[in-house]
CSV table of C-alpha atoms in Angstrom, one decimal:
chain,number,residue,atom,x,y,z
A,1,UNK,CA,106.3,91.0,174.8
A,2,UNK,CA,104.5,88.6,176.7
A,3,UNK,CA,102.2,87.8,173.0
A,4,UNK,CA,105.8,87.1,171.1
A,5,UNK,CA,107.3,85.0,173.8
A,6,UNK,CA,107.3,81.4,172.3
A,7,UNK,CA,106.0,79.3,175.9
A,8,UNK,CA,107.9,78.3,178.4
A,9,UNK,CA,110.8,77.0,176.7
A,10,UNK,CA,111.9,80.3,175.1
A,11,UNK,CA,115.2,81.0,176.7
A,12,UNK,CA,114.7,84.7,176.5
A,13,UNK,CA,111.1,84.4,177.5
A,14,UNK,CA,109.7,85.9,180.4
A,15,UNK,CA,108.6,84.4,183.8
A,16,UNK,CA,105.8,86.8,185.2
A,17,UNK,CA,104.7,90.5,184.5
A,18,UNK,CA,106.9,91.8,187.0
A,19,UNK,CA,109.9,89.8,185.6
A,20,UNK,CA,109.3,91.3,182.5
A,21,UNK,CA,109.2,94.8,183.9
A,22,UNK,CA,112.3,94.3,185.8
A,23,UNK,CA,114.2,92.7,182.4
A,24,UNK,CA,113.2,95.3,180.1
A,25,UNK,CA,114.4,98.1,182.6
A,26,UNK,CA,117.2,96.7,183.5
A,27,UNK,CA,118.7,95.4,180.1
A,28,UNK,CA,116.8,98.4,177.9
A,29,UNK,CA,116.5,101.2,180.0
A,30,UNK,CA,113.1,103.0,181.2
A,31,UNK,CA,113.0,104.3,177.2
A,32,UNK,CA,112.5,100.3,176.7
A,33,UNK,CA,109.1,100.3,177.6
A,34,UNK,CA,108.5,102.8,174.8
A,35,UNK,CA,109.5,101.2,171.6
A,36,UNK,CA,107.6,101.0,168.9
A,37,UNK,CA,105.4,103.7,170.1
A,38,UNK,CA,105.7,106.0,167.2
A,39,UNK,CA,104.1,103.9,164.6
A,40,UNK,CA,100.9,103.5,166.5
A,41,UNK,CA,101.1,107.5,167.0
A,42,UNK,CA,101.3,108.3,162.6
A,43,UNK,CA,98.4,105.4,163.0
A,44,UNK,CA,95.7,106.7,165.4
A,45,UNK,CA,94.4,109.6,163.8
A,46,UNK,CA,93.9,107.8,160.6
A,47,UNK,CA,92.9,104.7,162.6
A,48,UNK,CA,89.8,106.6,164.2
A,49,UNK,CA,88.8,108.2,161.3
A,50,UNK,CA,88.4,105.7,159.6
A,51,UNK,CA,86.8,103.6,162.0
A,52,UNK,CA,84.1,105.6,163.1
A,53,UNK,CA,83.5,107.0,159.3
A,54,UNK,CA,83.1,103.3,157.8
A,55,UNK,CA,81.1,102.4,161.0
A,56,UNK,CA,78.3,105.1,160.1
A,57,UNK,CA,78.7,104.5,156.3
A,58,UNK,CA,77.9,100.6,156.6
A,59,UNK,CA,75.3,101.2,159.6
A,60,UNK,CA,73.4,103.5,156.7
A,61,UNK,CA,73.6,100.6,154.2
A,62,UNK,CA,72.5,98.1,156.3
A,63,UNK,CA,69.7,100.5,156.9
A,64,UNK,CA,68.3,99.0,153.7
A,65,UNK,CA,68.7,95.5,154.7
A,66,UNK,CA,66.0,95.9,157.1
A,67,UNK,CA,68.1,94.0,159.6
A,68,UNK,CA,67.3,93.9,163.2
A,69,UNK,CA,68.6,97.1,165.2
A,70,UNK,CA,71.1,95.1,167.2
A,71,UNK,CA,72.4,92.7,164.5
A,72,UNK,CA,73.5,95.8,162.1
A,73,UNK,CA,75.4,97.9,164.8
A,74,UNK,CA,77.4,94.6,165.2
A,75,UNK,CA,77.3,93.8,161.1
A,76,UNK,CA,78.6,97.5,161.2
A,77,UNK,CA,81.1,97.5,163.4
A,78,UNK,CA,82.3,93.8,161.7
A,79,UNK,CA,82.5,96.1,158.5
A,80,UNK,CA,84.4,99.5,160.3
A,81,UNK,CA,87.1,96.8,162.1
A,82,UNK,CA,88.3,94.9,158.7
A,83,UNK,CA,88.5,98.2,157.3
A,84,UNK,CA,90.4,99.7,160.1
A,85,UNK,CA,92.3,96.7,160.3
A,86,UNK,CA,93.8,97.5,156.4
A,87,UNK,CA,95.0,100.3,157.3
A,88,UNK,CA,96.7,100.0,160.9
A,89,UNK,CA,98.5,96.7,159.5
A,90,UNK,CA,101.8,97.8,158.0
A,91,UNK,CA,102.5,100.0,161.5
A,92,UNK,CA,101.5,96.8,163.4
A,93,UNK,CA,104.3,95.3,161.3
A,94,UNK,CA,106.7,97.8,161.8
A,95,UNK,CA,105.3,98.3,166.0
A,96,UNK,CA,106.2,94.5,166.5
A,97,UNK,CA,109.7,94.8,164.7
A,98,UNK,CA,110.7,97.4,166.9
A,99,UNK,CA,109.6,95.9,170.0
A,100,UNK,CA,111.5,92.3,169.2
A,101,UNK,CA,114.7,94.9,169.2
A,102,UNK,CA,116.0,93.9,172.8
A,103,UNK,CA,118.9,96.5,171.9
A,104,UNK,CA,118.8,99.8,174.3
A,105,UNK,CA,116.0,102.5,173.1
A,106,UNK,CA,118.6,104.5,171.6
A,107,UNK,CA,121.2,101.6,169.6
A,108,UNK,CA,117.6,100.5,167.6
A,109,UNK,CA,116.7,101.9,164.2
A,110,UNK,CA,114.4,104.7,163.7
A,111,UNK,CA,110.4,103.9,163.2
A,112,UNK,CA,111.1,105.3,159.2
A,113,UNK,CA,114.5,103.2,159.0
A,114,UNK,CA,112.8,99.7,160.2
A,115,UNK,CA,109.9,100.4,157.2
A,116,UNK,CA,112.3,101.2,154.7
A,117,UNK,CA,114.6,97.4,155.9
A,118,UNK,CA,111.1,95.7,155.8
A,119,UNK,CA,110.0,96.7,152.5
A,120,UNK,CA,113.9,96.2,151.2
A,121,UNK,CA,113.9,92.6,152.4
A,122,UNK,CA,110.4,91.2,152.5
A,123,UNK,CA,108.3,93.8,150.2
A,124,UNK,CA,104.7,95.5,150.4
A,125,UNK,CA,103.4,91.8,150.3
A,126,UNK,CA,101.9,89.2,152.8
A,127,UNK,CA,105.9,88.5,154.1
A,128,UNK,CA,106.3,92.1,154.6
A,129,UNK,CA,104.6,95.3,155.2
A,130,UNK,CA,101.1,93.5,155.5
A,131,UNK,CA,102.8,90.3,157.3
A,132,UNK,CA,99.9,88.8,159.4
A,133,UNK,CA,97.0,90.8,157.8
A,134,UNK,CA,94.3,88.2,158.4
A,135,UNK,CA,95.0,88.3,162.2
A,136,UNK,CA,94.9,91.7,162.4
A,137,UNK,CA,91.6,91.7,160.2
A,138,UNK,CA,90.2,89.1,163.1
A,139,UNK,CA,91.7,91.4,165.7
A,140,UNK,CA,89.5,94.6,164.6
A,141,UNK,CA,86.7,92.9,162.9
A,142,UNK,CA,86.0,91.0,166.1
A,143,UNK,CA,86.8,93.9,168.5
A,144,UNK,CA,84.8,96.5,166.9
A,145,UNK,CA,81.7,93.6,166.0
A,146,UNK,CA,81.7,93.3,169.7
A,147,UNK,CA,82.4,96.6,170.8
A,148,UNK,CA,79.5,98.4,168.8
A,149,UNK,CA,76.9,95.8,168.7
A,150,UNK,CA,77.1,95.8,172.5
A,151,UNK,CA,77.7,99.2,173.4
A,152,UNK,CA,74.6,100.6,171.3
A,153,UNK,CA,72.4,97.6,172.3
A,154,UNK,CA,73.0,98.0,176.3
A,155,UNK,CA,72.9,101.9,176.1
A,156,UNK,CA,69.7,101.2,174.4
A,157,UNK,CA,67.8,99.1,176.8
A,158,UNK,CA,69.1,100.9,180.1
A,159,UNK,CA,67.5,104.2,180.7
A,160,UNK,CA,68.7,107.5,179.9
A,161,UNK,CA,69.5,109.6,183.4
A,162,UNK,CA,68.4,113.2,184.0
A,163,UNK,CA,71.4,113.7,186.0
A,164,UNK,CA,74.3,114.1,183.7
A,165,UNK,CA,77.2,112.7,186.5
A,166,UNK,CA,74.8,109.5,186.3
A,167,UNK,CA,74.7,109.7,182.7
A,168,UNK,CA,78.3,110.1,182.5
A,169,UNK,CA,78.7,107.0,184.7
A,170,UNK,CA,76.1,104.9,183.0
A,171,UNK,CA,78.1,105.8,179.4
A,172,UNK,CA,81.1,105.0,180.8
A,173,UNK,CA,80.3,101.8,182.6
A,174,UNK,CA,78.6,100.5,179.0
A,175,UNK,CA,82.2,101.3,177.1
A,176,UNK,CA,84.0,99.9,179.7
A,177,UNK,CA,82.5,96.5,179.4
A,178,UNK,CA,81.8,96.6,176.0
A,179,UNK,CA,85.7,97.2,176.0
A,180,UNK,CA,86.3,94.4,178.2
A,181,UNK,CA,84.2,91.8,176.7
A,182,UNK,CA,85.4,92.9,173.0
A,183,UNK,CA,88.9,92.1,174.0
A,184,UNK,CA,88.7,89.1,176.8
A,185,UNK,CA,87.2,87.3,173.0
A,186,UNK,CA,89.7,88.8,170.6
A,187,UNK,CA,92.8,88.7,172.3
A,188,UNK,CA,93.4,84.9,170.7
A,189,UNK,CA,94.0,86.7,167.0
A,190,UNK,CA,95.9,89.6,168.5
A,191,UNK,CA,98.3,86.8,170.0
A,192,UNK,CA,98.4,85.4,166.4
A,193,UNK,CA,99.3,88.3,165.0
A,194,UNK,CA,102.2,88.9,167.3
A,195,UNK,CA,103.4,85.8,166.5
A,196,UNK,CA,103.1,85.7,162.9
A,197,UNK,CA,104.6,89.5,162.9
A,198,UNK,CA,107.5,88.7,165.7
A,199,UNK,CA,111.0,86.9,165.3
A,200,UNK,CA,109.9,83.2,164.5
A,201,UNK,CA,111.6,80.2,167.0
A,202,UNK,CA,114.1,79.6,164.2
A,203,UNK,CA,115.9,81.6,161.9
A,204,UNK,CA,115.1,81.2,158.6
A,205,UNK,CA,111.7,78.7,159.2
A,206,UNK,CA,108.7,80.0,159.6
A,207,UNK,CA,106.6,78.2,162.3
A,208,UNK,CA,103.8,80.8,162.8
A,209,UNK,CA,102.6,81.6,159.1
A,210,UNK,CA,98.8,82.0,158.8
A,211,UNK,CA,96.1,82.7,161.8
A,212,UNK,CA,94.2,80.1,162.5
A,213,UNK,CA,97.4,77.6,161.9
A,214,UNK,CA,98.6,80.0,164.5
A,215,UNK,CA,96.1,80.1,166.8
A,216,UNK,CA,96.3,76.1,166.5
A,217,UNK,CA,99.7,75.8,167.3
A,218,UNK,CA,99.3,77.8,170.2
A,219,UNK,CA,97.0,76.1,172.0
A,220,UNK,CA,98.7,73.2,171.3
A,221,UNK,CA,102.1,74.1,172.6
A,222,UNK,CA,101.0,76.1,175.0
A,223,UNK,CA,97.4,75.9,176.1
């Protein structure tokens, strides 16, 4: 919510974190926090697959590249991330749609319904079902280049422990900062993507069309 929002001077924008908590309960009803979470369920099994498939299938080919260790887990994970990002996009679309609905949980259309308006009105295309594809592309692509190209380099250079609670602890500290650093950096092209997938300021312009015009306009506006 707080990614759509249009700045300070969107009348139905929010003030703080716990002003939108309080708004959305009180107008849409504890269900309200929920929406749009059934297209990102049909997405994550697909979504991991294929991320973690494509990650080893480029790491192998860039085996022959006789690239440095570090820079192919990152070239890797550049490569697993656009190609996750192809196929998470038209439930992203769909995700945002739903979540724009300020309508209670239960007066807003089905997950399967808001598709099926989507492709009716704007198509399979670049307007529609794949709205905001190159932001979602940078969202992934620079999340998972970050992600793997950190995690396997740190867990590389610190030492393995003999104690498995410490080796539990020293995996878990490494994909929790990987994880932290990976989206502190690509948060600007998720923001973009909201934007460009969400209710624009005015009906019937488009102010937030491509990414980096996006990005742009935002820091412009808004800081």
């Amino acid at each position: 919510r707080f990614q759509i929002q249009r700045g300070k001077t969107d009348p139905t924008g929010y003030k703080s974190l716990g002003d939108c908590f309080r708004t959305i309960f009180q107008r849409e009803g504890l269900l309200g926090f929920y929406k749009g979470i059934f297209p990102p369920i049909l997405a994550e099994t697909p979504k991991r697959a294929v991320k973690f498939f494509t990650f080893e299938q480029y790491k192998k080919l860039l085996g022959y590249a006789s690239l440095p260790p570090g820079l192919a887990f990152a070239v890797a994970g550049l490569g697993s991330g656009l190609t996750e990002a192809v196929v998470v996009n038209p439930f992203e679309v769909v995700k945002v749609a739903l979540q724009t609905n300020r309508n209670a949980f239960t007066e807003q259309p089905s997950s399967f319904v808001q598709a099926r308006q989507i492709i009716k009105t704007d198509g399979l295309g670049f307007q529609g079902l794949n709205k905001g594809l190159t932001a979602t592309l940078g969202r992934h692509g620079v999340f998972n280049m970050i992600y793997f190209g950190f995690y396997f380099n740190v867990k590389n250079i610190l030492p393995v422990s003999k104690d498995p609670n410490f080796e539990f602890l020293r995996k878990f500290g490494i994909g929790l900062v990987s994880g932290t650093i990976a989206s502190i950096i690509n948060i600007p092209f998720d923001v973009a993507k909201s934007r460009i997938q969400g209710p624009q300021p005015v009906p019937g312009e488009i102010k937030y069309r491509t990414c980096f015009k996006t990005m742009a306009t935002v820091y412009k506006e808004e800081g």
